[in-house]
Amino acid sequence: MLDWNRKIIEEFRANKGKVASFARQPLLLLTHTGAKTGKQRTNPLAYFRDGDRFVIVASKGGAPTNPDWYYNLLANPRATIEVGSEQLEVTVEPAGSAERERLWAMVIERNPAFQQYEKKTRRIIPLVILTPSLPGVGTARNV
């Protein structure tokens, strides 16, 4: 998995956010701090826009446990994302139950594959909201 992520990250950065195998689903790179190690980690993730916010899905392909990056974000709710050739500082919060319901409907409408992940697991798949530190006020910088 680490090798797969590394290749996706390299392709993403070389092509200003474009990854051939994800032509229909926009990706971002999430750089976050490890909860136990304190080390910086980067994960390529599908995202969905909700106004100025970005929504990511802690699906882990329908596995019975949440992905490690989810726990890292809970412990350290500030992160950086790369979208296209821009980099944004974000604050992180899990979607509450009512908001999750609305956002989940949006996610599965835009990418029905996530509904299949939901069917594979007994857990409620968390949605995480990434809010730029200063939405719409020049928070982006080129990478």
CSV table of N, CA and C in Angstrom, one decimal:
chain,number,residue,atom,x,y,z
A,1,MET,N,0.8,-1.2,0.0
A,1,MET,CA,0.0,0.0,0.0
A,1,MET,C,0.9,1.3,0.0
A,2,LEU,N,2.0,1.2,0.8
A,2,LEU,CA,2.8,2.4,0.8
A,2,LEU,C,3.4,2.7,-0.6
A,3,ASP,N,3.8,1.7,-1.3
A,3,ASP,CA,4.3,1.8,-2.6
A,3,ASP,C,3.3,2.4,-3.6
A,4,TRP,N,2.0,1.9,-3.5
A,4,TRP,CA,0.9,2.4,-4.3
A,4,TRP,C,0.7,3.9,-4.0
A,5,ASN,N,0.6,4.3,-2.7
A,5,ASN,CA,0.5,5.7,-2.3
A,5,ASN,C,1.6,6.5,-2.9
A,6,ARG,N,2.8,6.1,-2.7
A,6,ARG,CA,4.0,6.8,-3.2
A,6,ARG,C,3.9,7.1,-4.7
A,7,LYS,N,3.5,6.1,-5.5
A,7,LYS,CA,3.3,6.3,-6.9
A,7,LYS,C,2.2,7.3,-7.3
A,8,ILE,N,1.1,7.2,-6.5
A,8,ILE,CA,0.0,8.1,-6.7
A,8,ILE,C,0.4,9.6,-6.4
A,9,ILE,N,1.1,9.7,-5.3
A,9,ILE,CA,1.6,11.0,-4.9
A,9,ILE,C,2.5,11.6,-5.9
A,10,GLU,N,3.5,10.8,-6.4
A,10,GLU,CA,4.4,11.3,-7.4
A,10,GLU,C,3.7,11.7,-8.7
A,11,GLU,N,2.7,10.9,-9.1
A,11,GLU,CA,1.9,11.3,-10.3
A,11,GLU,C,1.1,12.5,-10.1
A,12,PHE,N,0.5,12.6,-9.0
A,12,PHE,CA,-0.3,13.8,-8.6
A,12,PHE,C,0.6,15.1,-8.7
A,13,ARG,N,1.7,15.1,-8.1
A,13,ARG,CA,2.6,16.2,-8.0
A,13,ARG,C,3.2,16.5,-9.4
A,14,ALA,N,3.5,15.5,-10.2
A,14,ALA,CA,4.1,15.7,-11.5
A,14,ALA,C,3.1,16.3,-12.5
A,15,ASN,N,1.8,16.0,-12.2
A,15,ASN,CA,0.7,16.4,-13.2
A,15,ASN,C,-0.3,17.4,-12.6
A,16,LYS,N,0.2,18.2,-11.6
A,16,LYS,CA,-0.7,19.3,-11.0
A,16,LYS,C,-2.0,18.7,-10.6
A,17,GLY,N,-2.0,17.6,-9.9
A,17,GLY,CA,-3.2,17.1,-9.3
A,17,GLY,C,-4.0,16.1,-10.1
A,18,LYS,N,-3.5,15.8,-11.3
A,18,LYS,CA,-4.1,14.8,-12.2
A,18,LYS,C,-3.5,13.4,-12.0
A,19,VAL,N,-4.4,12.4,-11.8
A,19,VAL,CA,-3.9,11.0,-11.7
A,19,VAL,C,-4.8,10.2,-12.6
A,20,ALA,N,-4.1,9.6,-13.6
A,20,ALA,CA,-4.9,8.9,-14.7
A,20,ALA,C,-5.9,7.9,-14.2
A,21,SER,N,-5.5,7.1,-13.1
A,21,SER,CA,-6.4,6.1,-12.6
A,21,SER,C,-7.6,6.6,-11.8
A,22,PHE,N,-7.6,7.9,-11.6
A,22,PHE,CA,-8.7,8.6,-10.9
A,22,PHE,C,-9.2,9.7,-11.7
A,23,ALA,N,-9.4,9.5,-13.0
A,23,ALA,CA,-9.8,10.6,-13.9
A,23,ALA,C,-11.2,11.1,-13.5
A,24,ARG,N,-12.1,10.2,-13.0
A,24,ARG,CA,-13.4,10.6,-12.7
A,24,ARG,C,-13.6,11.1,-11.2
A,25,GLN,N,-12.6,10.9,-10.4
A,25,GLN,CA,-12.8,11.2,-9.0
A,25,GLN,C,-11.6,12.2,-8.6
A,26,PRO,N,-11.9,13.4,-8.2
A,26,PRO,CA,-10.8,14.3,-7.8
A,26,PRO,C,-10.1,13.8,-6.5
A,27,LEU,N,-8.8,14.0,-6.5
A,27,LEU,CA,-8.0,13.6,-5.4
A,27,LEU,C,-7.3,14.8,-4.8
A,28,LEU,N,-7.0,14.7,-3.5
A,28,LEU,CA,-6.2,15.7,-2.9
A,28,LEU,C,-5.1,14.9,-2.1
A,29,LEU,N,-4.1,15.6,-1.7
A,29,LEU,CA,-3.0,15.0,-0.9
A,29,LEU,C,-3.2,15.6,0.5
A,30,LEU,N,-3.4,14.8,1.5
A,30,LEU,CA,-3.5,15.2,2.9
A,30,LEU,C,-2.2,14.9,3.6
A,31,THR,N,-1.6,16.0,4.1
A,31,THR,CA,-0.4,15.8,5.0
A,31,THR,C,-0.8,16.1,6.4
A,32,HIS,N,-0.6,15.2,7.3
A,32,HIS,CA,-1.1,15.2,8.7
A,32,HIS,C,0.0,14.7,9.6
A,33,THR,N,-0.2,14.9,10.9
A,33,THR,CA,0.8,14.5,11.9
A,33,THR,C,0.4,13.2,12.5
A,34,GLY,N,1.3,12.2,12.6
A,34,GLY,CA,1.0,11.0,13.3
A,34,GLY,C,0.7,11.2,14.7
A,35,ALA,N,-0.4,10.5,15.2
A,35,ALA,CA,-0.8,10.7,16.6
A,35,ALA,C,0.2,10.1,17.6
A,36,LYS,N,0.9,9.0,17.2
A,36,LYS,CA,1.8,8.4,18.1
A,36,LYS,C,3.3,8.8,17.8
A,37,THR,N,3.6,9.0,16.5
A,37,THR,CA,5.0,9.2,16.2
A,37,THR,C,5.3,10.7,16.0
A,38,GLY,N,4.3,11.5,15.7
A,38,GLY,CA,4.6,13.0,15.5
A,38,GLY,C,5.2,13.2,14.1
A,39,LYS,N,5.3,12.2,13.3
A,39,LYS,CA,5.9,12.3,12.0
A,39,LYS,C,4.8,12.8,11.0
A,40,GLN,N,5.3,13.5,10.0
A,40,GLN,CA,4.4,14.0,8.9
A,40,GLN,C,4.1,12.8,8.0
A,41,ARG,N,2.9,12.6,7.6
A,41,ARG,CA,2.4,11.6,6.7
A,41,ARG,C,1.6,12.2,5.6
A,42,THR,N,1.6,11.7,4.4
A,42,THR,CA,0.8,12.2,3.3
A,42,THR,C,0.1,11.0,2.7
A,43,ASN,N,-1.2,11.2,2.5
A,43,ASN,CA,-2.1,10.2,1.9
A,43,ASN,C,-2.9,10.9,0.7
A,44,PRO,N,-3.0,10.2,-0.4
A,44,PRO,CA,-3.9,10.6,-1.5
A,44,PRO,C,-5.3,10.1,-1.1
A,45,LEU,N,-6.2,11.1,-1.2
A,45,LEU,CA,-7.6,10.7,-0.9
A,45,LEU,C,-8.6,11.4,-1.9
A,46,ALA,N,-9.7,10.6,-2.1
A,46,ALA,CA,-10.8,11.2,-2.9
A,46,ALA,C,-11.4,12.3,-2.0
A,47,TYR,N,-11.9,13.4,-2.7
A,47,TYR,CA,-12.6,14.4,-1.9
A,47,TYR,C,-13.8,14.9,-2.7
A,48,PHE,N,-14.6,15.6,-1.9
A,48,PHE,CA,-15.9,16.2,-2.4
A,48,PHE,C,-15.9,17.6,-1.9
A,49,ARG,N,-16.4,18.5,-2.7
A,49,ARG,CA,-16.5,19.9,-2.3
A,49,ARG,C,-17.9,20.1,-1.6
A,50,ASP,N,-17.9,20.9,-0.6
A,50,ASP,CA,-19.1,21.3,0.1
A,50,ASP,C,-18.9,22.8,0.4
A,51,GLY,N,-19.3,23.6,-0.6
A,51,GLY,CA,-19.0,25.1,-0.5
A,51,GLY,C,-17.5,25.3,-0.5
A,52,ASP,N,-17.0,26.0,0.5
A,52,ASP,CA,-15.5,26.2,0.6
A,52,ASP,C,-14.8,25.1,1.2
A,53,ARG,N,-15.5,24.1,1.7
A,53,ARG,CA,-14.9,23.0,2.5
A,53,ARG,C,-14.7,21.8,1.6
A,54,PHE,N,-13.8,20.9,2.1
A,54,PHE,CA,-13.5,19.7,1.4
A,54,PHE,C,-14.0,18.6,2.3
A,55,VAL,N,-14.5,17.5,1.8
A,55,VAL,CA,-15.0,16.4,2.6
A,55,VAL,C,-14.3,15.2,2.1
A,56,ILE,N,-13.7,14.4,3.1
A,56,ILE,CA,-13.0,13.2,2.8
A,56,ILE,C,-13.7,12.1,3.5
A,57,VAL,N,-13.5,10.8,3.0
A,57,VAL,CA,-14.3,9.7,3.5
A,57,VAL,C,-13.3,8.7,4.1
A,58,ALA,N,-13.5,8.3,5.4
A,58,ALA,CA,-12.6,7.4,6.0
A,58,ALA,C,-13.1,6.0,5.8
A,59,SER,N,-13.2,5.6,4.5
A,59,SER,CA,-13.8,4.3,4.2
A,59,SER,C,-12.9,3.1,4.3
A,60,LYS,N,-11.6,3.3,4.0
A,60,LYS,CA,-10.6,2.2,4.0
A,60,LYS,C,-11.2,1.0,3.2
A,61,GLY,N,-11.9,1.4,2.1
A,61,GLY,CA,-12.4,0.3,1.2
A,61,GLY,C,-13.4,-0.6,1.8
A,62,GLY,N,-14.0,-0.1,2.9
A,62,GLY,CA,-15.0,-1.0,3.6
A,62,GLY,C,-14.4,-1.9,4.6
A,63,ALA,N,-13.2,-1.7,5.0
A,63,ALA,CA,-12.5,-2.5,6.1
A,63,ALA,C,-13.3,-2.3,7.4
A,64,PRO,N,-13.1,-3.3,8.3
A,64,PRO,CA,-13.8,-3.2,9.6
A,64,PRO,C,-13.3,-2.1,10.5
A,65,THR,N,-12.1,-1.5,10.2
A,65,THR,CA,-11.5,-0.4,11.1
A,65,THR,C,-11.4,0.8,10.2
A,66,ASN,N,-11.3,2.0,10.9
A,66,ASN,CA,-11.0,3.2,10.3
A,66,ASN,C,-9.6,3.3,9.9
A,67,PRO,N,-9.2,4.1,8.9
A,67,PRO,CA,-7.8,4.3,8.4
A,67,PRO,C,-7.0,5.0,9.5
A,68,ASP,N,-5.7,4.8,9.5
A,68,ASP,CA,-4.9,5.4,10.5
A,68,ASP,C,-4.9,6.9,10.4
A,69,TRP,N,-5.0,7.4,9.2
A,69,TRP,CA,-5.0,8.9,9.0
A,69,TRP,C,-6.2,9.5,9.8
A,70,TYR,N,-7.3,8.8,9.9
A,70,TYR,CA,-8.5,9.3,10.6
A,70,TYR,C,-8.1,9.6,12.1
A,71,TYR,N,-7.5,8.6,12.7
A,71,TYR,CA,-7.1,8.8,14.1
A,71,TYR,C,-6.0,9.9,14.3
A,72,ASN,N,-5.1,10.0,13.3
A,72,ASN,CA,-4.2,11.1,13.3
A,72,ASN,C,-4.8,12.5,13.3
A,73,LEU,N,-5.9,12.6,12.5
A,73,LEU,CA,-6.6,13.9,12.4
A,73,LEU,C,-7.4,14.2,13.7
A,74,LEU,N,-7.9,13.2,14.3
A,74,LEU,CA,-8.6,13.4,15.6
A,74,LEU,C,-7.6,13.9,16.6
A,75,ALA,N,-6.4,13.4,16.6
A,75,ALA,CA,-5.4,13.8,17.6
A,75,ALA,C,-4.8,15.1,17.3
A,76,ASN,N,-4.6,15.4,16.0
A,76,ASN,CA,-4.0,16.6,15.5
A,76,ASN,C,-4.9,17.3,14.4
A,77,PRO,N,-5.8,18.1,14.8
A,77,PRO,CA,-6.8,18.6,13.8
A,77,PRO,C,-6.4,19.7,12.9
A,78,ARG,N,-5.2,19.9,12.7
A,78,ARG,CA,-4.7,20.8,11.7
A,78,ARG,C,-3.8,20.0,10.7
A,79,ALA,N,-4.0,20.4,9.4
A,79,ALA,CA,-3.3,19.6,8.4
A,79,ALA,C,-3.1,20.5,7.2
A,80,THR,N,-2.5,20.0,6.2
A,80,THR,CA,-2.3,20.6,4.9
A,80,THR,C,-2.8,19.8,3.8
A,81,ILE,N,-3.5,20.4,2.8
A,81,ILE,CA,-3.9,19.6,1.7
A,81,ILE,C,-3.3,20.2,0.4
A,82,GLU,N,-3.1,19.4,-0.6
A,82,GLU,CA,-2.7,19.8,-1.9
A,82,GLU,C,-3.9,19.5,-2.8
A,83,VAL,N,-4.3,20.5,-3.5
A,83,VAL,CA,-5.4,20.3,-4.5
A,83,VAL,C,-4.9,21.0,-5.8
A,84,GLY,N,-4.8,20.1,-6.8
A,84,GLY,CA,-4.2,20.6,-8.1
A,84,GLY,C,-2.8,21.1,-7.7
A,85,SER,N,-2.4,22.3,-8.0
A,85,SER,CA,-1.1,22.8,-7.7
A,85,SER,C,-1.1,23.8,-6.5
A,86,GLU,N,-2.2,23.8,-5.8
A,86,GLU,CA,-2.3,24.7,-4.6
A,86,GLU,C,-2.2,23.9,-3.3
A,87,GLN,N,-1.7,24.6,-2.3
A,87,GLN,CA,-1.6,24.0,-1.0
A,87,GLN,C,-2.4,24.9,0.0
A,88,LEU,N,-3.1,24.2,0.8
A,88,LEU,CA,-4.0,24.9,1.8
A,88,LEU,C,-3.8,24.4,3.2
A,89,GLU,N,-3.8,25.3,4.1
A,89,GLU,CA,-3.8,24.9,5.5
A,89,GLU,C,-5.3,24.7,5.9
A,90,VAL,N,-5.6,23.6,6.6
A,90,VAL,CA,-7.0,23.3,6.9
A,90,VAL,C,-7.1,22.9,8.4
A,91,THR,N,-8.3,23.2,8.9
A,91,THR,CA,-8.7,22.6,10.2
A,91,THR,C,-9.6,21.5,9.9
A,92,VAL,N,-9.6,20.5,10.8
A,92,VAL,CA,-10.3,19.3,10.6
A,92,VAL,C,-11.3,19.0,11.6
A,93,GLU,N,-12.5,18.5,11.2
A,93,GLU,CA,-13.5,18.0,12.2
A,93,GLU,C,-14.3,16.9,11.6
A,94,PRO,N,-14.6,15.9,12.3
A,94,PRO,CA,-15.5,14.9,11.8
A,94,PRO,C,-16.9,15.5,11.7
A,95,ALA,N,-17.6,15.0,10.7
A,95,ALA,CA,-19.0,15.5,10.5
A,95,ALA,C,-19.9,14.9,11.6
A,96,GLY,N,-20.7,15.7,12.3
A,96,GLY,CA,-21.7,15.3,13.2
A,96,GLY,C,-22.8,14.4,12.5
A,97,SER,N,-23.6,13.8,13.3
A,97,SER,CA,-24.5,12.8,12.7
A,97,SER,C,-25.5,13.4,11.7
A,98,ALA,N,-26.1,14.6,11.9
A,98,ALA,CA,-27.0,15.2,11.0
A,98,ALA,C,-26.3,15.7,9.8
A,99,GLU,N,-25.1,16.3,10.0
A,99,GLU,CA,-24.4,16.8,8.8
A,99,GLU,C,-23.8,15.6,8.0
A,100,ARG,N,-23.4,14.5,8.7
A,100,ARG,CA,-22.9,13.4,8.0
A,100,ARG,C,-24.0,12.8,7.1
A,101,GLU,N,-25.2,12.8,7.5
A,101,GLU,CA,-26.3,12.2,6.7
A,101,GLU,C,-26.4,13.0,5.4
A,102,ARG,N,-26.4,14.3,5.5
A,102,ARG,CA,-26.5,15.2,4.3
A,102,ARG,C,-25.3,15.0,3.4
A,103,LEU,N,-24.1,15.0,4.0
A,103,LEU,CA,-22.9,14.8,3.2
A,103,LEU,C,-22.8,13.4,2.6
A,104,TRP,N,-23.2,12.4,3.3
A,104,TRP,CA,-23.1,11.0,2.8
A,104,TRP,C,-24.0,10.9,1.6
A,105,ALA,N,-25.2,11.5,1.6
A,105,ALA,CA,-26.0,11.5,0.4
A,105,ALA,C,-25.3,12.1,-0.8
A,106,MET,N,-24.6,13.2,-0.5
A,106,MET,CA,-23.9,13.9,-1.6
A,106,MET,C,-22.7,13.0,-2.1
A,107,VAL,N,-22.0,12.3,-1.2
A,107,VAL,CA,-20.9,11.5,-1.6
A,107,VAL,C,-21.3,10.3,-2.5
A,108,ILE,N,-22.4,9.6,-2.0
A,108,ILE,CA,-22.8,8.5,-2.8
A,108,ILE,C,-23.5,8.8,-4.1
A,109,GLU,N,-24.0,10.0,-4.2
A,109,GLU,CA,-24.6,10.5,-5.4
A,109,GLU,C,-23.5,10.8,-6.4
A,110,ARG,N,-22.4,11.4,-6.0
A,110,ARG,CA,-21.3,11.7,-6.8
A,110,ARG,C,-20.4,10.5,-7.1
A,111,ASN,N,-20.3,9.6,-6.2
A,111,ASN,CA,-19.5,8.4,-6.4
A,111,ASN,C,-20.1,7.2,-5.7
A,112,PRO,N,-20.9,6.5,-6.4
A,112,PRO,CA,-21.7,5.3,-5.8
A,112,PRO,C,-20.8,4.2,-5.3
A,113,ALA,N,-19.5,4.2,-5.6
A,113,ALA,CA,-18.6,3.2,-5.1
A,113,ALA,C,-18.5,3.2,-3.6
A,114,PHE,N,-18.7,4.4,-3.0
A,114,PHE,CA,-18.6,4.5,-1.6
A,114,PHE,C,-19.8,3.8,-0.9
A,115,GLN,N,-20.9,3.6,-1.6
A,115,GLN,CA,-22.0,2.9,-1.0
A,115,GLN,C,-21.7,1.4,-0.9
A,116,GLN,N,-20.9,0.9,-1.8
A,116,GLN,CA,-20.4,-0.5,-1.8
A,116,GLN,C,-19.5,-0.7,-0.6
A,117,TYR,N,-18.7,0.3,-0.3
A,117,TYR,CA,-17.8,0.2,0.9
A,117,TYR,C,-18.7,0.1,2.2
A,118,GLU,N,-19.7,0.9,2.2
A,118,GLU,CA,-20.6,0.9,3.4
A,118,GLU,C,-21.2,-0.5,3.6
A,119,LYS,N,-21.6,-1.1,2.5
A,119,LYS,CA,-22.2,-2.5,2.6
A,119,LYS,C,-21.2,-3.5,3.1
A,120,LYS,N,-19.9,-3.3,2.9
A,120,LYS,CA,-18.9,-4.3,3.3
A,120,LYS,C,-18.5,-4.2,4.8
A,121,THR,N,-19.0,-3.2,5.5
A,121,THR,CA,-18.5,-3.0,6.9
A,121,THR,C,-19.7,-2.8,7.8
A,122,ARG,N,-19.5,-3.1,9.1
A,122,ARG,CA,-20.6,-2.9,10.1
A,122,ARG,C,-20.4,-1.5,10.7
A,123,ARG,N,-19.3,-0.8,10.5
A,123,ARG,CA,-19.1,0.5,11.1
A,123,ARG,C,-19.7,1.6,10.3
A,124,ILE,N,-20.0,2.7,10.9
A,124,ILE,CA,-20.5,3.9,10.2
A,124,ILE,C,-19.2,4.5,9.7
A,125,ILE,N,-19.1,4.7,8.4
A,125,ILE,CA,-17.9,5.3,7.8
A,125,ILE,C,-17.9,6.8,8.1
A,126,PRO,N,-16.9,7.2,8.8
A,126,PRO,CA,-16.8,8.7,9.1
A,126,PRO,C,-16.5,9.5,7.9
A,127,LEU,N,-17.1,10.7,8.0
A,127,LEU,CA,-16.8,11.8,7.0
A,127,LEU,C,-16.0,12.8,7.7
A,128,VAL,N,-15.0,13.4,7.1
A,128,VAL,CA,-14.2,14.4,7.8
A,128,VAL,C,-14.2,15.7,6.9
A,129,ILE,N,-14.4,16.8,7.6
A,129,ILE,CA,-14.6,18.1,6.9
A,129,ILE,C,-13.3,18.8,7.1
A,130,LEU,N,-12.7,19.3,6.0
A,130,LEU,CA,-11.5,20.1,6.0
A,130,LEU,C,-11.9,21.5,5.6
A,131,THR,N,-11.6,22.4,6.5
A,131,THR,CA,-12.0,23.8,6.3
A,131,THR,C,-10.7,24.6,6.1
A,132,PRO,N,-10.5,25.3,5.0
A,132,PRO,CA,-9.3,26.1,4.8
A,132,PRO,C,-9.3,27.2,6.0
A,133,SER,N,-8.1,27.4,6.4
A,133,SER,CA,-7.9,28.4,7.6
A,133,SER,C,-8.6,29.7,7.3
A,134,LEU,N,-8.5,30.2,6.1
A,134,LEU,CA,-9.1,31.5,5.7
A,134,LEU,C,-9.9,31.3,4.4
A,135,PRO,N,-11.1,30.6,4.5
A,135,PRO,CA,-11.8,30.3,3.3
A,135,PRO,C,-11.9,31.5,2.3
A,136,GLY,N,-11.5,31.3,1.1
A,136,GLY,CA,-11.7,32.3,0.0
A,136,GLY,C,-10.8,33.5,0.2
A,137,VAL,N,-9.8,33.5,1.1
A,137,VAL,CA,-9.0,34.7,1.3
A,137,VAL,C,-7.6,34.3,1.1
A,138,GLY,N,-7.2,33.9,-0.2
A,138,GLY,CA,-5.8,33.7,-0.5
A,138,GLY,C,-5.1,32.7,0.3
A,139,THR,N,-5.7,31.6,0.7
A,139,THR,CA,-5.0,30.7,1.5
A,139,THR,C,-4.2,29.7,0.7
A,140,ALA,N,-4.4,29.7,-0.6
A,140,ALA,CA,-3.7,28.8,-1.4
A,140,ALA,C,-2.3,29.4,-1.8
A,141,ARG,N,-1.3,28.5,-1.9
A,141,ARG,CA,-0.1,28.8,-2.4
A,141,ARG,C,0.4,27.7,-3.3
A,142,ASN,N,1.2,28.1,-4.3
A,142,ASN,CA,1.7,27.1,-5.3
A,142,ASN,C,2.7,26.1,-4.6
A,143,VAL,N,2.6,24.9,-5.1
A,143,VAL,CA,3.6,23.9,-4.6
A,143,VAL,C,4.4,23.4,-5.7
